[in-house]
Coordinates of N, CA and C in Angstrom, one line a residue:
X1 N -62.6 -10.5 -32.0 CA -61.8 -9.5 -32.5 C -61.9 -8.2 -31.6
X2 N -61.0 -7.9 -31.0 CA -60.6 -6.7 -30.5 C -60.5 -5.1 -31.4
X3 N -60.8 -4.0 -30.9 CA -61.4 -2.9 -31.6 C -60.1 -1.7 -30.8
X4 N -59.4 -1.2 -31.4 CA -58.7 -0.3 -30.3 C -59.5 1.4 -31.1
X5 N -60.5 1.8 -29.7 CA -61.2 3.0 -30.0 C -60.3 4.0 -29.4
X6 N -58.7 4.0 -29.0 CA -58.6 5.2 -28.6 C -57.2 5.4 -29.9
X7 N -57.1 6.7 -30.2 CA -56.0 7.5 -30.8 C -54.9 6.9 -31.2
X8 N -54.4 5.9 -31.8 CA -53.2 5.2 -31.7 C -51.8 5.6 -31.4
X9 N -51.9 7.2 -31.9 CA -50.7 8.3 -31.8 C -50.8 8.6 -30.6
X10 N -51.8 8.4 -29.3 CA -51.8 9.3 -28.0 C -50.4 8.4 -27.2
X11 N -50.5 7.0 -27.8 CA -49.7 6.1 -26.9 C -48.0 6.3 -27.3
X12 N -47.9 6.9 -28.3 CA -46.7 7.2 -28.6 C -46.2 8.5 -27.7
X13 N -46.8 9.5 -27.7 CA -46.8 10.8 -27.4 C -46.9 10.5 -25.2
X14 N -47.6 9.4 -25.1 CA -47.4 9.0 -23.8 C -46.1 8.6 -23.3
X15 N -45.8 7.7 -24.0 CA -44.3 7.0 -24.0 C -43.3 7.8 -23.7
X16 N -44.1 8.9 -24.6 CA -42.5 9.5 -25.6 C -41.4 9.6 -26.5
X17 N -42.0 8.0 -27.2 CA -41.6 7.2 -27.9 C -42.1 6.9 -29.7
X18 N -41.2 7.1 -30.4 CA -41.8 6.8 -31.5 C -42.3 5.0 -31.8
X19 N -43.2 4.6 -31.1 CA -43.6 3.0 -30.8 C -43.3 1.9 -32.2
X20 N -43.8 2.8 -33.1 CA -43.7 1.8 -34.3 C -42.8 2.5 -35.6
X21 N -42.2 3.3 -35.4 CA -41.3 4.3 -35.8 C -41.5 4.8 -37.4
X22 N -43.0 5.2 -36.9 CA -44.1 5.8 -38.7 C -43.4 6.9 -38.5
X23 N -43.3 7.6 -39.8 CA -42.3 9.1 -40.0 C -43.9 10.0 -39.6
X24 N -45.4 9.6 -39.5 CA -46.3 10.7 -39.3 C -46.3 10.7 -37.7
X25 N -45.6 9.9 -37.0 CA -45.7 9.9 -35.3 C -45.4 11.6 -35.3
X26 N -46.4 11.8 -34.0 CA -46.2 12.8 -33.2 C -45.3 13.0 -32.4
X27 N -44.6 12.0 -31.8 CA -43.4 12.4 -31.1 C -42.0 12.7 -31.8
X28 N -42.2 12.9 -33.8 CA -41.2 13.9 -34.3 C -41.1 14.7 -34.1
X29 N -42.5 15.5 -33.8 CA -42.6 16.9 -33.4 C -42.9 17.8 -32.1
X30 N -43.3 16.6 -31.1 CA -43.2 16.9 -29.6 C -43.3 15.9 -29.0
X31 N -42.0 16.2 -28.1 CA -41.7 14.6 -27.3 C -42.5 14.7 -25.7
X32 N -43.2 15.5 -25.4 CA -44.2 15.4 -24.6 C -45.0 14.7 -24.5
X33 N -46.2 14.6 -23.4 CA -47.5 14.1 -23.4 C -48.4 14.8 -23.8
X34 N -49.6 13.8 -24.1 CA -50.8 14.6 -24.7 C -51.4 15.1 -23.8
X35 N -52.2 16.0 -23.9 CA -53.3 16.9 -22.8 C -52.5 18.1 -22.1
X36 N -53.4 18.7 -21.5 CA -53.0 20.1 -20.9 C -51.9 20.1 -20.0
X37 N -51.6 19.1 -19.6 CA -50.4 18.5 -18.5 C -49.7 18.1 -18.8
X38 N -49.6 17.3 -20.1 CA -48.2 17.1 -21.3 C -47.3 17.6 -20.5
X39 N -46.8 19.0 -20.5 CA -45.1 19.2 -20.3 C -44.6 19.7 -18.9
X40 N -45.8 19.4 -18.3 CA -45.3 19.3 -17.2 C -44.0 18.2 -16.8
X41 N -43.1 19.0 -15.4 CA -42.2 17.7 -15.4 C -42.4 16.6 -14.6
X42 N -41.7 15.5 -15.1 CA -41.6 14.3 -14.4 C -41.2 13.8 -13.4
X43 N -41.6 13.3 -12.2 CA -40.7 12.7 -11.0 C -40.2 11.1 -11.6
X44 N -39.6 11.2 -10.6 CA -39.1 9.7 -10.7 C -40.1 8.5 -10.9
X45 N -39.8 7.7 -11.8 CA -40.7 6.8 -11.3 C -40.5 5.2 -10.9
X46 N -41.7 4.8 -10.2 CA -41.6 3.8 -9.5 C -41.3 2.5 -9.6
X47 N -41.0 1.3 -9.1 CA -40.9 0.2 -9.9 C -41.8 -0.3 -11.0
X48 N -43.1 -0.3 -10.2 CA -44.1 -0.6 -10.8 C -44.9 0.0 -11.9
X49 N -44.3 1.6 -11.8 CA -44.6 2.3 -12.9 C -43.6 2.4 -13.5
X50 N -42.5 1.7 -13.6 CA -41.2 1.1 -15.0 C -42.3 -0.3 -15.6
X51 N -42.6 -1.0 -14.7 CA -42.8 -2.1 -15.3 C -44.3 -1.8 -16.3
X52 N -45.2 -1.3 -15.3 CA -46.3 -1.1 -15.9 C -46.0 -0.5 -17.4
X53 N -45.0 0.2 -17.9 CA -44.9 0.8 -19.3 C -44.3 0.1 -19.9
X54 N -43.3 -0.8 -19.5 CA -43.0 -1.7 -20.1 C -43.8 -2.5 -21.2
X55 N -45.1 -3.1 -19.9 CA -46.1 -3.7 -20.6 C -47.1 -3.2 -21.4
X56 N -47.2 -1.8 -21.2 CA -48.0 -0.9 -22.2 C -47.8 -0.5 -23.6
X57 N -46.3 -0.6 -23.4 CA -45.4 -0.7 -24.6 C -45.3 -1.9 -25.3
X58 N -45.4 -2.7 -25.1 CA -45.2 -4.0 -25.4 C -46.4 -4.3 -26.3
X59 N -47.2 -4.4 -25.1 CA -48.9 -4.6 -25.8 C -49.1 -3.9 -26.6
X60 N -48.6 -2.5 -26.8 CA -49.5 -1.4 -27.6 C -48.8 -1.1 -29.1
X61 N -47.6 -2.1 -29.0 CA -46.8 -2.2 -30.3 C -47.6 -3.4 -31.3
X62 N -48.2 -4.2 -30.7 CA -48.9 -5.3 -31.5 C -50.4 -5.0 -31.2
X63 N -50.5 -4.0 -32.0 CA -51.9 -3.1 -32.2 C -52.6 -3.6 -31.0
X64 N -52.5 -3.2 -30.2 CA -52.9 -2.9 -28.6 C -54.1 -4.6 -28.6
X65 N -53.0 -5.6 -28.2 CA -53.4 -6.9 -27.7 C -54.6 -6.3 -26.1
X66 N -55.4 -7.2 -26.4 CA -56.1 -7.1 -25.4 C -55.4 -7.1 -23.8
X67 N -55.8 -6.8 -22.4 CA -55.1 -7.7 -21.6 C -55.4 -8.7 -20.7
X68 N -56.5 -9.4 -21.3 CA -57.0 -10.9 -21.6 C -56.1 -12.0 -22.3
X69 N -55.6 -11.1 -23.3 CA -54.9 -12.6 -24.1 C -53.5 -12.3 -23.9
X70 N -53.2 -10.8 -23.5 CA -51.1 -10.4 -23.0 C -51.2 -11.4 -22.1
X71 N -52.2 -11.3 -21.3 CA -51.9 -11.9 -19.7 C -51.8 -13.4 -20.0
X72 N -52.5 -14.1 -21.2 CA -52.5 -15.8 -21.8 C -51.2 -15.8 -22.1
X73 N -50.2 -14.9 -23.1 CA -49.1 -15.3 -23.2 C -48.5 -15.0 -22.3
X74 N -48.1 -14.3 -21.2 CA -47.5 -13.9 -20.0 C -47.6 -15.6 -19.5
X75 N -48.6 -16.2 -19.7 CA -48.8 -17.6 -18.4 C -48.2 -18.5 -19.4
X76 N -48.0 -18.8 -21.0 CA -47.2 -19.6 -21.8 C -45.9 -19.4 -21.7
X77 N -45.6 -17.9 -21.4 CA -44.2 -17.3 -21.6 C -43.8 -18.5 -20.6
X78 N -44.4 -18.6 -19.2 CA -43.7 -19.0 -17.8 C -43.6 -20.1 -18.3
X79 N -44.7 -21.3 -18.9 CA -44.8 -22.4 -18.8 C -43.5 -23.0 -19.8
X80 N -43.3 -22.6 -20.8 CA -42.3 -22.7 -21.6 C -41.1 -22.6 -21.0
X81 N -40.0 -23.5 -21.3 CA -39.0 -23.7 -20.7 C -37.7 -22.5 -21.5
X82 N -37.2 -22.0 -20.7 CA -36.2 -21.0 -20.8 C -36.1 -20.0 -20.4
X83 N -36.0 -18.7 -21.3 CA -35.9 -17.1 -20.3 C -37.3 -16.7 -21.0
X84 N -37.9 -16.6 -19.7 CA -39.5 -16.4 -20.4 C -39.5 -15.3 -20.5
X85 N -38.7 -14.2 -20.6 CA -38.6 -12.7 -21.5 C -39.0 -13.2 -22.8
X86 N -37.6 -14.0 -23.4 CA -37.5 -14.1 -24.6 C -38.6 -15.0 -25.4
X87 N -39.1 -15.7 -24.5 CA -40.4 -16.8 -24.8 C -41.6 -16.1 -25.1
X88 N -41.8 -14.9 -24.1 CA -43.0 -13.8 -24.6 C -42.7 -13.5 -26.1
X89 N -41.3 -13.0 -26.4 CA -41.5 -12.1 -27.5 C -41.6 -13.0 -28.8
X90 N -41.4 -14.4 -28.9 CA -41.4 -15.3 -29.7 C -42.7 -15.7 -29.9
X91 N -43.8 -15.7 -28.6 CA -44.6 -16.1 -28.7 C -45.5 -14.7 -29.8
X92 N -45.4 -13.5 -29.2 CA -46.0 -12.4 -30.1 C -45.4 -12.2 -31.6
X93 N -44.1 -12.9 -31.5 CA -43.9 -12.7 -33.2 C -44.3 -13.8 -34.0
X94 N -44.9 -14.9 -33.0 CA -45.6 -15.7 -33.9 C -46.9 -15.6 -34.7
X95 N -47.8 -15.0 -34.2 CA -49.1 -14.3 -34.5 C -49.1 -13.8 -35.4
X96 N -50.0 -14.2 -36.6 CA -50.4 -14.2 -38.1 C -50.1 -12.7 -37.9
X97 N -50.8 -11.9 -36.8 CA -51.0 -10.4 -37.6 C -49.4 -10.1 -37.7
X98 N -48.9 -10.1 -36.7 CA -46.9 -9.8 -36.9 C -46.3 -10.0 -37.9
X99 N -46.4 -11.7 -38.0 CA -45.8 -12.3 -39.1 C -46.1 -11.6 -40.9
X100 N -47.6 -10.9 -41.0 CA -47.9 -10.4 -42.1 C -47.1 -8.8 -42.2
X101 N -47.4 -9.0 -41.0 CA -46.6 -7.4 -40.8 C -45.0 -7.1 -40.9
X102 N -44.6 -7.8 -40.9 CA -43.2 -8.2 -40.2 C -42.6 -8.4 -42.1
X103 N -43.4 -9.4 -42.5 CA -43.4 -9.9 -44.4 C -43.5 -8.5 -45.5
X104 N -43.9 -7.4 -44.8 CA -44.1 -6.2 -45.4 C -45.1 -6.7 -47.0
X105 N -46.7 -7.1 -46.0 CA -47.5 -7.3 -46.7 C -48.5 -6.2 -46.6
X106 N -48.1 -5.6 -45.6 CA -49.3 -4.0 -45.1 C -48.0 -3.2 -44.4
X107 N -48.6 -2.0 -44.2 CA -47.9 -1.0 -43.5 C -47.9 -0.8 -42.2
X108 N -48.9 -1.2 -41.2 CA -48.8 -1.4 -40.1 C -49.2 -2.4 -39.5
X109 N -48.8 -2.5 -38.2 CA -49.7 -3.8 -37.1 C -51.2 -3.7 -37.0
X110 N -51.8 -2.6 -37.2 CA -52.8 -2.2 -37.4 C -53.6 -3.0 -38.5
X111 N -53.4 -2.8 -39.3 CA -53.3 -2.9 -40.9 C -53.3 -4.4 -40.9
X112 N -52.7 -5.2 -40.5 CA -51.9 -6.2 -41.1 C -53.4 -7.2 -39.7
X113 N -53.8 -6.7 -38.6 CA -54.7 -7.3 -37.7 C -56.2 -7.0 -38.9
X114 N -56.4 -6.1 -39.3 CA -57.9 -5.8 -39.9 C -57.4 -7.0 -41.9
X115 N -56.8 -6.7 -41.9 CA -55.9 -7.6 -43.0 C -56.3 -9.3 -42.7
X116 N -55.9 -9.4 -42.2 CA -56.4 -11.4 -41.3 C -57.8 -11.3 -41.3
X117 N -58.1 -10.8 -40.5 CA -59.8 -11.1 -39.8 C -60.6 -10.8 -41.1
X118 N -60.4 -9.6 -42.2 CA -61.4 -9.5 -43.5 C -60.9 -11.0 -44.0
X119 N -59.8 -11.8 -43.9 CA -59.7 -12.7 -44.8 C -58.5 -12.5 -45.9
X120 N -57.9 -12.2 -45.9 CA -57.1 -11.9 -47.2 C -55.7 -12.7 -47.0
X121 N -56.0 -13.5 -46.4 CA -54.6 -14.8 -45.9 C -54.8 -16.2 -45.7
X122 N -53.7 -16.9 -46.2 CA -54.1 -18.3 -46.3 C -52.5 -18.6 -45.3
X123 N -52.8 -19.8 -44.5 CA -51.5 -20.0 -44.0 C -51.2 -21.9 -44.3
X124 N -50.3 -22.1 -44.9 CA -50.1 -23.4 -45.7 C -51.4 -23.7 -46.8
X125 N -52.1 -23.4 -47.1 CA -52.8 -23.3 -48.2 C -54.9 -23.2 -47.3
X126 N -54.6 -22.9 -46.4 CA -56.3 -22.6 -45.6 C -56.2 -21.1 -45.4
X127 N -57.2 -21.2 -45.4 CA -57.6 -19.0 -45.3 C -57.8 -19.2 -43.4
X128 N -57.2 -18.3 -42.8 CA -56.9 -18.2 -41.3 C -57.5 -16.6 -41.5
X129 N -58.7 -16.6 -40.6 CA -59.2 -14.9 -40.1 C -59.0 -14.2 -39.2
X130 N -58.1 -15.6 -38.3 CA -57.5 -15.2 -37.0 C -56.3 -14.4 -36.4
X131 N -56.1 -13.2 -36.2 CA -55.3 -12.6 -35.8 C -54.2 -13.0 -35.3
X132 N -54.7 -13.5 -34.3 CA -54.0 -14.1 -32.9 C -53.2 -15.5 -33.3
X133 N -53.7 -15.9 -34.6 CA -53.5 -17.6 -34.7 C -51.8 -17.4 -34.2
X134 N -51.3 -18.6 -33.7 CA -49.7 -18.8 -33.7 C -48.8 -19.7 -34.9
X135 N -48.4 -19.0 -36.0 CA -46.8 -19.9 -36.5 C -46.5 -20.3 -36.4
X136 N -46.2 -21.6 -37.4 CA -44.9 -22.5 -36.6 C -43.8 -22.1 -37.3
X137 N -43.1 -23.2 -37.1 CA -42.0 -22.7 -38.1 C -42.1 -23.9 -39.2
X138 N -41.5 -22.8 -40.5 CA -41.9 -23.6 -41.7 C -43.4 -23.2 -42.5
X139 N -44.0 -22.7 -41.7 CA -45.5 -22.8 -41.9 C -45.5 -21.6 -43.3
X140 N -46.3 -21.5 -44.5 CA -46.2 -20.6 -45.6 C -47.4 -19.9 -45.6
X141 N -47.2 -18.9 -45.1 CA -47.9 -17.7 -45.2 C -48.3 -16.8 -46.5
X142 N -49.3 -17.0 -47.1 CA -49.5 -16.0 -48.5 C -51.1 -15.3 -48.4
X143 N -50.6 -14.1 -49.3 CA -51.4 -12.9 -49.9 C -52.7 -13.7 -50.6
X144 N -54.4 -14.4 -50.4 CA -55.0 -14.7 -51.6 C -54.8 -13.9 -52.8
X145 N -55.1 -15.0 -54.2 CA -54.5 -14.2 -55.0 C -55.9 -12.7 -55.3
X146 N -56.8 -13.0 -54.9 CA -57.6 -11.8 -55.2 C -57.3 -10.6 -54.6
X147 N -56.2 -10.8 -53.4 CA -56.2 -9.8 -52.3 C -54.7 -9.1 -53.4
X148 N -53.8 -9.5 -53.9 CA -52.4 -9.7 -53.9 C -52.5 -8.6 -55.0
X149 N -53.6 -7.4 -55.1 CA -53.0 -5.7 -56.0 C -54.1 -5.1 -55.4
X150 N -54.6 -5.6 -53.9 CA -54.9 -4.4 -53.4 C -53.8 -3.1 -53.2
X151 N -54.1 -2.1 -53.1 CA -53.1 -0.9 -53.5 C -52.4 -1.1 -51.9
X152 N -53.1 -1.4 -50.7 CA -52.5 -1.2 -49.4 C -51.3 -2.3 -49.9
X153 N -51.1 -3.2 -50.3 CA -50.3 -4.4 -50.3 C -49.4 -3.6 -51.3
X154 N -49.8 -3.5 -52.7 CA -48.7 -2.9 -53.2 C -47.4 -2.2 -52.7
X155 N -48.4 -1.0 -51.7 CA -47.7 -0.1 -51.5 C -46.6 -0.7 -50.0
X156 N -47.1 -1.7 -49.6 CA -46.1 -1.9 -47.9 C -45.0 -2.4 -48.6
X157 N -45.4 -3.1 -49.8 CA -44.4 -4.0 -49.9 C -43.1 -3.2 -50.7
X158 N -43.5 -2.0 -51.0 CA -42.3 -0.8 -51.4 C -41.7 -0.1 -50.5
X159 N -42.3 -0.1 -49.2 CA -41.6 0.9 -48.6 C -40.3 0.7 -48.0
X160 N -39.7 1.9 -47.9 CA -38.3 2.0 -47.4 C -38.1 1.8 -45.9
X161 N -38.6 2.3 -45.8 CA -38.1 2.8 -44.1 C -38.3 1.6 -42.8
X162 N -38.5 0.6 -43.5 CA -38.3 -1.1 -42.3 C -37.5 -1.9 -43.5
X163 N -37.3 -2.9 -42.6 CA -36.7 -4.1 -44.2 C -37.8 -5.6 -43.1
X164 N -37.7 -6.6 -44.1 CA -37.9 -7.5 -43.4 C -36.9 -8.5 -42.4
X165 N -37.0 -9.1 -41.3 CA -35.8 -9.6 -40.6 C -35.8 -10.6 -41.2
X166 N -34.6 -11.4 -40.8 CA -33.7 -12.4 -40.9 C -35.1 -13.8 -41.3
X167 N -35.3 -13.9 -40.2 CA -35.9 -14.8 -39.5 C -37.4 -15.3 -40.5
X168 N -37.6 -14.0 -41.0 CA -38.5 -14.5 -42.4 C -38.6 -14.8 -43.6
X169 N -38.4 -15.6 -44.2 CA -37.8 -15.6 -46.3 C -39.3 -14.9 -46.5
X170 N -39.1 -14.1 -47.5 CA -40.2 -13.3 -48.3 C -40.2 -13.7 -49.8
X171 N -41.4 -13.7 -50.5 CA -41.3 -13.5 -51.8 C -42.4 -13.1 -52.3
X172 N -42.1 -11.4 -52.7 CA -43.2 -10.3 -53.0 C -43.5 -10.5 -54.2
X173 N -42.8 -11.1 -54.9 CA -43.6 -11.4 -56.7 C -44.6 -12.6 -56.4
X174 N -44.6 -13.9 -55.5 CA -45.9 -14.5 -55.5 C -47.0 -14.4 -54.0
X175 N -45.7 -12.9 -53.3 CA -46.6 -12.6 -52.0 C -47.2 -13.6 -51.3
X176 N -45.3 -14.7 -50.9 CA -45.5 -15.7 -49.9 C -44.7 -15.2 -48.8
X177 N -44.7 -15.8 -47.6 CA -43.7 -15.6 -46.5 C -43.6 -17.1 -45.5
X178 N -42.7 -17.3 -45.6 CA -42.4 -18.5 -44.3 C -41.2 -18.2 -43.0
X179 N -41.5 -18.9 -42.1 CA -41.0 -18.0 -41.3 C -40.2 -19.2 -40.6
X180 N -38.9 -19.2 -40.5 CA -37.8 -20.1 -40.8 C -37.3 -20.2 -39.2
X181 N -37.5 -19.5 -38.1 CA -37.4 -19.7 -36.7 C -38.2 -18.6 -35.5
X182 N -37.8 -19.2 -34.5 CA -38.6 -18.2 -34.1 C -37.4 -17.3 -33.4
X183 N -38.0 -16.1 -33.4 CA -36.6 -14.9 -33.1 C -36.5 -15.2 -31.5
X184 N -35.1 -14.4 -31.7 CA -35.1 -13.7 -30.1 C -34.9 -12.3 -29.8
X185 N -35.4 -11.6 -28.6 CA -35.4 -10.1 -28.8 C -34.2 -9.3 -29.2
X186 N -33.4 -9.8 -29.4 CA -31.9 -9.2 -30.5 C -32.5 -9.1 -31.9
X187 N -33.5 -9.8 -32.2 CA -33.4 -10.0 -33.8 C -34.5 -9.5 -34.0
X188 N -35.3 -8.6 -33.3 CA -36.9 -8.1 -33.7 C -36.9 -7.2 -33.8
X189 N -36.9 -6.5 -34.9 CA -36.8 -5.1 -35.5 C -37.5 -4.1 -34.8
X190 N -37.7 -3.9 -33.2 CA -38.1 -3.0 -32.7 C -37.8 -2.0 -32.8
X191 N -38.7 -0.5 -33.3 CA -38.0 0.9 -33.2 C -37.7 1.6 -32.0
X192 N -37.9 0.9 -31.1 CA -37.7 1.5 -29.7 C -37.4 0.1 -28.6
X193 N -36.5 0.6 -28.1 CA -36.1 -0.3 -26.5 C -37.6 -1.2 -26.3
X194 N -37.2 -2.5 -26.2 CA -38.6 -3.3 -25.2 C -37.7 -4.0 -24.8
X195 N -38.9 -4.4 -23.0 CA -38.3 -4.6 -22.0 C -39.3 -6.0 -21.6
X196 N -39.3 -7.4 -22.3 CA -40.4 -8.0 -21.9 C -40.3 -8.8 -20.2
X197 N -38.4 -8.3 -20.0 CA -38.5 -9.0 -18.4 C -39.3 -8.3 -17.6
X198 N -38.9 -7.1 -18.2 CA -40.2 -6.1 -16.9 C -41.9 -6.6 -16.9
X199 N -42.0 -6.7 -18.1 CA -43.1 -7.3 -18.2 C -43.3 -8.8 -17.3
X200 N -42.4 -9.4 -17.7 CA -42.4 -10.5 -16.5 C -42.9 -10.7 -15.7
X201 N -41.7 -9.3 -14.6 CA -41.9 -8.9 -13.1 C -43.1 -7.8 -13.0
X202 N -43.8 -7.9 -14.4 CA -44.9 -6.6 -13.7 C -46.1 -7.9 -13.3
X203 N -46.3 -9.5 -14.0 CA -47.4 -10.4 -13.9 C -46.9 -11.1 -13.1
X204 N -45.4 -10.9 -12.3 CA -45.1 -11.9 -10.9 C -45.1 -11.4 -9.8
X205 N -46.0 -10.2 -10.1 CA -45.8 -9.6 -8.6 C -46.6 -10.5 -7.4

């Protein structure tokens, strides 16, 4: 299990991007960078510092994947036959923590990663503690029933401001979810532009 010890809001405010598009982001209120150099201005940047953010962005949307295991699906993305852009993003929205996240069974990627690993998920009827585990399709995803009025669950599963996509059937009265294909980056409710070819071309260099 991976631990992200820095600021979660600094990487938004880096970007300049609202990354997961929470109404408490900092970049509602300043679209700058963090630190004393924040507003200084910007030169152009380079190829490899498009791509590099690309992947920082990418990674740091799925509660900051190590980049030990980006770089594992970067090498599945390739080995998988098709447009390994779209193979990356299928492969991250397969991951238990997404998928719970995605089900609006927690409020964040955050949330939904510390959610798995305590245990509070069964996937076709075994308890999975694994974050990282991969989806298939068909596979039924549910809330244990001890876990299913914790107040964090209550509350994701009201909120407004995301819906669940296509791609998932949900059902919040017995807080199950199965996940009926795997998307393509048209269909993934990103709050901000992702770019996973750059990402591509940032691990084929």
């Amino acid at each position: 299990m991976s631990k992200r010890i820095q600021a979660k809001h600094k990487l938004d405010r880096r970007m300049g991007q609202n990354i997961w598009g929470r109404p408490k982001s900092p970049v509602n209120r300043r679209e700058y960078g963090p630190g004393q150099h924040g507003q200084r201005r910007k030169g152009k940047m380079s190829d490899f510092g498009t791509q590099l953010r690309a992947k920082q962005k990418l990674k740091g949307y799925y509660a900051n994947i190590t980049e030990k295991q980006f770089r594992r699906y970067y090498a599945e993305a390739i080995r998988l036959r098709g447009d390994s852009g779209e193979n990356l993003i299928g492969l991250l929205e397969r991951r238990l923590d997404a998928v719970v996240y995605r089900a609006k069974f927690v409020p964040t990627p955050f949330a939904a990663r510390q959610f798995v690993n305590h245990g509070h998920v069964k996937v076709n009827g075994q308890r999975v503690n694994i974050a990282s585990y991969l989806v298939k399709t068909g596979d039924v995803i549910e809330v244990k029933d001890s876990s299913k009025q914790l107040e964090i669950v209550v509350v994701a599963s009201q909120l407004a401001e995301r819906d669940v996509p296509d791609y998932i059937e949900v059902d919040h009265a017995k807080m199950t979810a199965r996940v009926t294909r795997i998307p393509n980056l048209g269909e993934v409710p990103y709050p901000v532009q992702m770019e996973p070819n750059l990402v591509i071309e940032f691990y084929s260099r």
